[in-house]
């Protein structure tokens, strides 16, 4: 029966509209997440074996993260009028990061003390064992001096081949200032770095086409390996953590957006594709290049985005901050350890250090919690075995909170610097200037099809890349 012969009252979607909907990356990722959950639930062993799909996708993205951060930060510094402008942006970003991270930790501390999700478990300390935990959870963790020294790579190039973001930022800052101070000698190199970043973003666009496969594999593994029943075990901790993270995003980050003349919900709709990728992979790293492009499209200048957003991946992990306070106090409650206010504040001070420098990958929050417990004498590290099985279900909330927090932080710093086009930002968030990825230079057609050529008014305006005036 043809479409015109359909029964009265039957609504059929045009095939072209279905194809357009399915062409959106966020739709593909949503379908992949649902399919992955179904596979993990119906065939647990199959789902557990699909973990390499998610790991492989994240590994492909991580392969390009260090050079992308290097090129973006170097070009951002070289584009600025003087070194004072770079220092001003960096200082404002770091102050913002510390304030918001502290607020997130305090909120987590208040919630876990009010709800007391660990009270009543009465776990025997002698029954706990660190066996089965990741090796990183049982190793000694460095103090402040070692933390600072670890930021310095062995060589200039080794920073780009390692797994840590802080050494990349250090090398990028030094190289960028070196180009800036070299005058004409550094201009050609700066242009080469900018062109090289164009190649890197082309590669990341290709890799992001595999995001649905990565999301499918990660979700299938999570449900297949831990099971839906795991959510019922210690459900109060999982539920209270998700609600606390939601409260932080809607109330705290929503207030920050309001103070900067913008609204949070339109911004969340604007980055919905990135949020679904993070939900599926439990990692913020895959969306770093896309977030940088979208924040520039929304009206933030390229230099501010290039400095603030990568730094936020190490210094502004809001989701991890909430997790550290709630997780550590929960374990103390489960073991019957009564932590005084002074002891909890001392742990919070340690967390301000241990939360820094963690990459936005799955499990980094758990390792940061292990570092916290190993640095304070109140709760044994072996207690981590109590929440190891359900940590994966909280890692999604950690990653989602952190990626939204870093986006909001970049917009806030850009506005404080006068480097945010507010009219454009409001128009973009209203959907009047849709985001479209840069065209793929490898896609060359013999003749353009006038039927498929977008109208001039539908094309997004170029992103801003100004040179701030010296103050």
PDB file of N, CA and C in Angstrom, residues 337-407:
ATOM      1  N   UNK A 337      32.283   5.425  61.645  1.00  0.00           N
ATOM      2  CA  UNK A 337      33.294   6.401  62.067  1.00  0.00           C
ATOM      3  C   UNK A 337      32.631   7.778  62.138  1.00  0.00           C
ATOM      4  N   UNK A 338      32.662   8.376  63.305  1.00  0.00           N
ATOM      5  CA  UNK A 338      32.034   9.680  63.508  1.00  0.00           C
ATOM      6  C   UNK A 338      33.067  10.779  63.234  1.00  0.00           C
ATOM      7  N   UNK A 339      32.929  11.422  62.089  1.00  0.00           N
ATOM      8  CA  UNK A 339      33.853  12.500  61.720  1.00  0.00           C
ATOM      9  C   UNK A 339      33.355  13.828  62.285  1.00  0.00           C
ATOM     10  N   UNK A 340      34.222  14.505  62.990  1.00  0.00           N
ATOM     11  CA  UNK A 340      33.865  15.829  63.505  1.00  0.00           C
ATOM     12  C   UNK A 340      33.877  16.844  62.370  1.00  0.00           C
ATOM     13  N   UNK A 341      33.333  18.007  62.634  1.00  0.00           N
ATOM     14  CA  UNK A 341      33.323  19.060  61.618  1.00  0.00           C
ATOM     15  C   UNK A 341      34.740  19.452  61.231  1.00  0.00           C
ATOM     16  N   UNK A 342      35.628  19.494  62.218  1.00  0.00           N
ATOM     17  CA  UNK A 342      37.020  19.851  61.938  1.00  0.00           C
ATOM     18  C   UNK A 342      37.674  18.817  61.021  1.00  0.00           C
ATOM     19  N   UNK A 343      37.410  17.536  61.290  1.00  0.00           N
ATOM     20  CA  UNK A 343      37.979  16.477  60.449  1.00  0.00           C
ATOM     21  C   UNK A 343      37.418  16.548  59.018  1.00  0.00           C
ATOM     22  N   UNK A 344      36.128  16.834  58.898  1.00  0.00           N
ATOM     23  CA  UNK A 344      35.532  16.934  57.572  1.00  0.00           C
ATOM     24  C   UNK A 344      36.091  18.127  56.802  1.00  0.00           C
ATOM     25  N   UNK A 345      36.313  19.241  57.485  1.00  0.00           N
ATOM     26  CA  UNK A 345      36.892  20.406  56.823  1.00  0.00           C
ATOM     27  C   UNK A 345      38.346  20.139  56.425  1.00  0.00           C
ATOM     28  N   UNK A 346      39.050  19.367  57.243  1.00  0.00           N
ATOM     29  CA  UNK A 346      40.431  19.001  56.887  1.00  0.00           C
ATOM     30  C   UNK A 346      40.443  18.122  55.639  1.00  0.00           C
ATOM     31  N   UNK A 347      39.486  17.194  55.551  1.00  0.00           N
ATOM     32  CA  UNK A 347      39.381  16.373  54.351  1.00  0.00           C
ATOM     33  C   UNK A 347      39.042  17.228  53.143  1.00  0.00           C
ATOM     34  N   UNK A 348      38.187  18.222  53.337  1.00  0.00           N
ATOM     35  CA  UNK A 348      37.825  19.115  52.227  1.00  0.00           C
ATOM     36  C   UNK A 348      39.054  19.848  51.715  1.00  0.00           C
ATOM     37  N   UNK A 349      39.919  20.279  52.630  1.00  0.00           N
ATOM     38  CA  UNK A 349      41.144  20.979  52.212  1.00  0.00           C
ATOM     39  C   UNK A 349      42.031  20.058  51.382  1.00  0.00           C
ATOM     40  N   UNK A 350      42.121  18.778  51.777  1.00  0.00           N
ATOM     41  CA  UNK A 350      42.911  17.817  51.007  1.00  0.00           C
ATOM     42  C   UNK A 350      42.286  17.602  49.632  1.00  0.00           C
ATOM     43  N   UNK A 351      40.955  17.560  49.592  1.00  0.00           N
ATOM     44  CA  UNK A 351      40.249  17.328  48.326  1.00  0.00           C
ATOM     45  C   UNK A 351      40.477  18.456  47.320  1.00  0.00           C
ATOM     46  N   UNK A 352      40.678  19.667  47.806  1.00  0.00           N
ATOM     47  CA  UNK A 352      40.957  20.776  46.896  1.00  0.00           C
ATOM     48  C   UNK A 352      42.233  20.525  46.102  1.00  0.00           C
ATOM     49  N   UNK A 353      43.125  19.701  46.657  1.00  0.00           N
ATOM     50  CA  UNK A 353      44.357  19.336  45.946  1.00  0.00           C
ATOM     51  C   UNK A 353      44.163  18.074  45.126  1.00  0.00           C
ATOM     52  N   UNK A 354      43.566  17.027  45.730  1.00  0.00           N
ATOM     53  CA  UNK A 354      43.461  15.744  45.042  1.00  0.00           C
ATOM     54  C   UNK A 354      42.493  15.792  43.867  1.00  0.00           C
ATOM     55  N   UNK A 355      41.595  16.780  43.841  1.00  0.00           N
ATOM     56  CA  UNK A 355      40.644  16.873  42.722  1.00  0.00           C
ATOM     57  C   UNK A 355      41.273  17.510  41.503  1.00  0.00           C
ATOM     58  N   UNK A 356      42.442  18.105  41.648  1.00  0.00           N
ATOM     59  CA  UNK A 356      43.085  18.785  40.532  1.00  0.00           C
ATOM     60  C   UNK A 356      43.943  17.815  39.735  1.00  0.00           C
ATOM     61  N   UNK A 357      43.962  18.052  38.426  1.00  0.00           N
ATOM     62  CA  UNK A 357      44.835  17.268  37.565  1.00  0.00           C
ATOM     63  C   UNK A 357      44.271  15.947  37.122  1.00  0.00           C
ATOM     64  N   UNK A 358      43.070  15.574  37.608  1.00  0.00           N
ATOM     65  CA  UNK A 358      42.468  14.313  37.162  1.00  0.00           C
ATOM     66  C   UNK A 358      41.898  14.493  35.766  1.00  0.00           C
ATOM     67  N   UNK A 359      42.273  13.609  34.858  1.00  0.00           N
ATOM     68  CA  UNK A 359      41.740  13.681  33.500  1.00  0.00           C
ATOM     69  C   UNK A 359      40.260  13.352  33.519  1.00  0.00           C
ATOM     70  N   UNK A 360      39.509  13.853  32.528  1.00  0.00           N
ATOM     71  CA  UNK A 360      38.076  13.648  32.491  1.00  0.00           C
ATOM     72  C   UNK A 360      37.687  12.313  31.905  1.00  0.00           C
ATOM     73  N   UNK A 361      38.317  11.228  32.352  1.00  0.00           N
ATOM     74  CA  UNK A 361      38.020   9.897  31.822  1.00  0.00           C
ATOM     75  C   UNK A 361      37.341   9.075  32.901  1.00  0.00           C
ATOM     76  N   UNK A 362      36.742   7.980  32.467  1.00  0.00           N
ATOM     77  CA  UNK A 362      36.018   7.115  33.381  1.00  0.00           C
ATOM     78  C   UNK A 362      36.932   6.618  34.491  1.00  0.00           C
ATOM     79  N   UNK A 363      36.480   6.746  35.746  1.00  0.00           N
ATOM     80  CA  UNK A 363      37.226   6.227  36.880  1.00  0.00           C
ATOM     81  C   UNK A 363      38.180   7.206  37.520  1.00  0.00           C
ATOM     82  N   UNK A 364      38.387   8.388  36.923  1.00  0.00           N
ATOM     83  CA  UNK A 364      39.338   9.336  37.507  1.00  0.00           C
ATOM     84  C   UNK A 364      38.846   9.845  38.856  1.00  0.00           C
ATOM     85  N   UNK A 365      37.530  10.001  39.008  1.00  0.00           N
ATOM     86  CA  UNK A 365      36.986  10.434  40.286  1.00  0.00           C
ATOM     87  C   UNK A 365      37.227   9.408  41.378  1.00  0.00           C
ATOM     88  N   UNK A 366      37.123   8.122  41.038  1.00  0.00           N
ATOM     89  CA  UNK A 366      37.367   7.061  42.004  1.00  0.00           C
ATOM     90  C   UNK A 366      38.817   7.080  42.463  1.00  0.00           C
ATOM     91  N   UNK A 367      39.743   7.302  41.535  1.00  0.00           N
ATOM     92  CA  UNK A 367      41.161   7.372  41.889  1.00  0.00           C
ATOM     93  C   UNK A 367      41.429   8.611  42.747  1.00  0.00           C
ATOM     94  N   UNK A 368      40.752   9.732  42.447  1.00  0.00           N
ATOM     95  CA  UNK A 368      40.915  10.932  43.263  1.00  0.00           C
ATOM     96  C   UNK A 368      40.405  10.688  44.677  1.00  0.00           C
ATOM     97  N   UNK A 369      39.315   9.918  44.822  1.00  0.00           N
ATOM     98  CA  UNK A 369      38.813   9.587  46.154  1.00  0.00           C
ATOM     99  C   UNK A 369      39.824   8.715  46.895  1.00  0.00           C
ATOM    100  N   UNK A 370      40.451   7.783  46.182  1.00  0.00           N
ATOM    101  CA  UNK A 370      41.491   6.955  46.802  1.00  0.00           C
ATOM    102  C   UNK A 370      42.656   7.819  47.273  1.00  0.00           C
ATOM    103  N   UNK A 371      43.019   8.813  46.471  1.00  0.00           N
ATOM    104  CA  UNK A 371      44.108   9.717  46.864  1.00  0.00           C
ATOM    105  C   UNK A 371      43.737  10.490  48.119  1.00  0.00           C
ATOM    106  N   UNK A 372      42.478  10.888  48.223  1.00  0.00           N
ATOM    107  CA  UNK A 372      42.024  11.625  49.408  1.00  0.00           C
ATOM    108  C   UNK A 372      42.102  10.756  50.651  1.00  0.00           C
ATOM    109  N   UNK A 373      41.587   9.534  50.565  1.00  0.00           N
ATOM    110  CA  UNK A 373      41.570   8.650  51.729  1.00  0.00           C
ATOM    111  C   UNK A 373      42.981   8.262  52.158  1.00  0.00           C
ATOM    112  N   UNK A 374      43.899   8.136  51.196  1.00  0.00           N
ATOM    113  CA  UNK A 374      45.272   7.773  51.550  1.00  0.00           C
ATOM    114  C   UNK A 374      46.017   8.939  52.190  1.00  0.00           C
ATOM    115  N   UNK A 375      45.507  10.156  52.007  1.00  0.00           N
ATOM    116  CA  UNK A 375      46.186  11.336  52.552  1.00  0.00           C
ATOM    117  C   UNK A 375      45.667  11.722  53.933  1.00  0.00           C
ATOM    118  N   UNK A 376      44.540  11.151  54.362  1.00  0.00           N
ATOM    119  CA  UNK A 376      43.984  11.460  55.686  1.00  0.00           C
ATOM    120  C   UNK A 376      43.828  10.150  56.450  1.00  0.00           C
ATOM    121  N   UNK A 377      43.971  10.181  57.767  1.00  0.00           N
ATOM    122  CA  UNK A 377      43.969   8.931  58.543  1.00  0.00           C
ATOM    123  C   UNK A 377      42.595   8.454  58.982  1.00  0.00           C
ATOM    124  N   UNK A 378      41.538   9.143  58.623  1.00  0.00           N
ATOM    125  CA  UNK A 378      40.246   8.864  59.236  1.00  0.00           C
ATOM    126  C   UNK A 378      39.563   7.619  58.660  1.00  0.00           C
ATOM    127  N   UNK A 379      39.606   7.415  57.332  1.00  0.00           N
ATOM    128  CA  UNK A 379      38.885   6.324  56.686  1.00  0.00           C
ATOM    129  C   UNK A 379      39.888   5.462  55.922  1.00  0.00           C
ATOM    130  N   UNK A 380      39.883   4.140  56.124  1.00  0.00           N
ATOM    131  CA  UNK A 380      40.841   3.272  55.399  1.00  0.00           C
ATOM    132  C   UNK A 380      40.528   3.207  53.910  1.00  0.00           C
ATOM    133  N   UNK A 381      41.579   3.119  53.101  1.00  0.00           N
ATOM    134  CA  UNK A 381      41.409   3.047  51.651  1.00  0.00           C
ATOM    135  C   UNK A 381      40.638   1.795  51.254  1.00  0.00           C
ATOM    136  N   UNK A 382      40.779   0.714  52.039  1.00  0.00           N
ATOM    137  CA  UNK A 382      40.075  -0.532  51.712  1.00  0.00           C
ATOM    138  C   UNK A 382      38.565  -0.355  51.688  1.00  0.00           C
ATOM    139  N   UNK A 383      38.046   0.696  52.340  1.00  0.00           N
ATOM    140  CA  UNK A 383      36.608   0.940  52.353  1.00  0.00           C
ATOM    141  C   UNK A 383      36.069   1.242  50.959  1.00  0.00           C
ATOM    142  N   UNK A 384      36.951   1.567  50.021  1.00  0.00           N
ATOM    143  CA  UNK A 384      36.509   1.842  48.653  1.00  0.00           C
ATOM    144  C   UNK A 384      35.832   0.632  48.016  1.00  0.00           C
ATOM    145  N   UNK A 385      36.115  -0.556  48.547  1.00  0.00           N
ATOM    146  CA  UNK A 385      35.483  -1.758  48.008  1.00  0.00           C
ATOM    147  C   UNK A 385      33.968  -1.690  48.147  1.00  0.00           C
ATOM    148  N   UNK A 386      33.462  -0.895  49.096  1.00  0.00           N
ATOM    149  CA  UNK A 386      32.015  -0.797  49.300  1.00  0.00           C
ATOM    150  C   UNK A 386      31.316  -0.125  48.130  1.00  0.00           C
ATOM    151  N   UNK A 387      31.994   0.805  47.465  1.00  0.00           N
ATOM    152  CA  UNK A 387      31.328   1.556  46.396  1.00  0.00           C
ATOM    153  C   UNK A 387      31.941   1.308  45.024  1.00  0.00           C
ATOM    154  N   UNK A 388      32.929   0.415  44.953  1.00  0.00           N
ATOM    155  CA  UNK A 388      33.582   0.164  43.665  1.00  0.00           C
ATOM    156  C   UNK A 388      32.583  -0.338  42.624  1.00  0.00           C
ATOM    157  N   UNK A 389      31.664  -1.201  43.042  1.00  0.00           N
ATOM    158  CA  UNK A 389      30.712  -1.776  42.094  1.00  0.00           C
ATOM    159  C   UNK A 389      29.725  -0.784  41.533  1.00  0.00           C
ATOM    160  N   UNK A 390      29.397   0.267  42.309  1.00  0.00           N
ATOM    161  CA  UNK A 390      28.407   1.233  41.828  1.00  0.00           C
ATOM    162  C   UNK A 390      29.043   2.537  41.361  1.00  0.00           C
ATOM    163  N   UNK A 391      30.371   2.599  41.401  1.00  0.00           N
ATOM    164  CA  UNK A 391      31.035   3.847  41.000  1.00  0.00           C
ATOM    165  C   UNK A 391      30.703   4.225  39.566  1.00  0.00           C
ATOM    166  N   UNK A 392      30.584   3.214  38.703  1.00  0.00           N
ATOM    167  CA  UNK A 392      30.325   3.501  37.290  1.00  0.00           C
ATOM    168  C   UNK A 392      29.008   4.258  37.109  1.00  0.00           C
ATOM    169  N   UNK A 393      28.006   3.955  37.960  1.00  0.00           N
ATOM    170  CA  UNK A 393      26.715   4.606  37.824  1.00  0.00           C
ATOM    171  C   UNK A 393      26.751   6.050  38.314  1.00  0.00           C
ATOM    172  N   UNK A 394      27.784   6.408  39.057  1.00  0.00           N
ATOM    173  CA  UNK A 394      27.940   7.801  39.470  1.00  0.00           C
ATOM    174  C   UNK A 394      28.895   8.558  38.556  1.00  0.00           C
ATOM    175  N   UNK A 395      29.687   7.830  37.783  1.00  0.00           N
ATOM    176  CA  UNK A 395      30.663   8.506  36.921  1.00  0.00           C
ATOM    177  C   UNK A 395      29.972   9.322  35.830  1.00  0.00           C
ATOM    178  N   UNK A 396      28.798   8.858  35.374  1.00  0.00           N
ATOM    179  CA  UNK A 396      28.068   9.642  34.372  1.00  0.00           C
ATOM    180  C   UNK A 396      27.674  11.009  34.927  1.00  0.00           C
ATOM    181  N   UNK A 397      27.169  11.029  36.176  1.00  0.00           N
ATOM    182  CA  UNK A 397      26.779  12.303  36.788  1.00  0.00           C
ATOM    183  C   UNK A 397      27.992  13.195  37.000  1.00  0.00           C
ATOM    184  N   UNK A 398      29.123  12.598  37.401  1.00  0.00           N
ATOM    185  CA  UNK A 398      30.348  13.393  37.563  1.00  0.00           C
ATOM    186  C   UNK A 398      30.736  14.058  36.256  1.00  0.00           C
ATOM    187  N   UNK A 399      30.737  13.273  35.177  1.00  0.00           N
ATOM    188  CA  UNK A 399      31.177  13.800  33.885  1.00  0.00           C
ATOM    189  C   UNK A 399      30.201  14.850  33.355  1.00  0.00           C
ATOM    190  N   UNK A 400      28.906  14.600  33.462  1.00  0.00           N
ATOM    191  CA  UNK A 400      27.913  15.555  32.970  1.00  0.00           C
ATOM    192  C   UNK A 400      28.015  16.882  33.722  1.00  0.00           C
ATOM    193  N   UNK A 401      28.144  16.811  35.046  1.00  0.00           N
ATOM    194  CA  UNK A 401      28.255  18.037  35.843  1.00  0.00           C
ATOM    195  C   UNK A 401      29.505  18.816  35.480  1.00  0.00           C
ATOM    196  N   UNK A 402      30.607  18.107  35.293  1.00  0.00           N
ATOM    197  CA  UNK A 402      31.866  18.790  34.988  1.00  0.00           C
ATOM    198  C   UNK A 402      31.853  19.444  33.615  1.00  0.00           C
ATOM    199  N   UNK A 403      31.280  18.786  32.609  1.00  0.00           N
ATOM    200  CA  UNK A 403      31.298  19.364  31.267  1.00  0.00           C
ATOM    201  C   UNK A 403      30.391  20.602  31.202  1.00  0.00           C
ATOM    202  N   UNK A 404      29.249  20.566  31.896  1.00  0.00           N
ATOM    203  CA  UNK A 404      28.399  21.763  31.946  1.00  0.00           C
ATOM    204  C   UNK A 404      29.102  22.870  32.718  1.00  0.00           C
ATOM    205  N   UNK A 405      29.739  22.505  33.845  1.00  0.00           N
ATOM    206  CA  UNK A 405      30.436  23.504  34.648  1.00  0.00           C
ATOM    207  C   UNK A 405      31.552  24.190  33.889  1.00  0.00           C
ATOM    208  N   UNK A 406      32.297  23.445  33.077  1.00  0.00           N
ATOM    209  CA  UNK A 406      33.382  24.048  32.308  1.00  0.00           C
ATOM    210  C   UNK A 406      32.851  24.951  31.199  1.00  0.00           C
ATOM    211  N   UNK A 407      31.733  24.568  30.595  1.00  0.00           N
ATOM    212  CA  UNK A 407      31.123  25.437  29.586  1.00  0.00           C
ATOM    213  C   UNK A 407      30.650  26.748  30.185  1.00  0.00           C
TER     214      UNK A 407
END
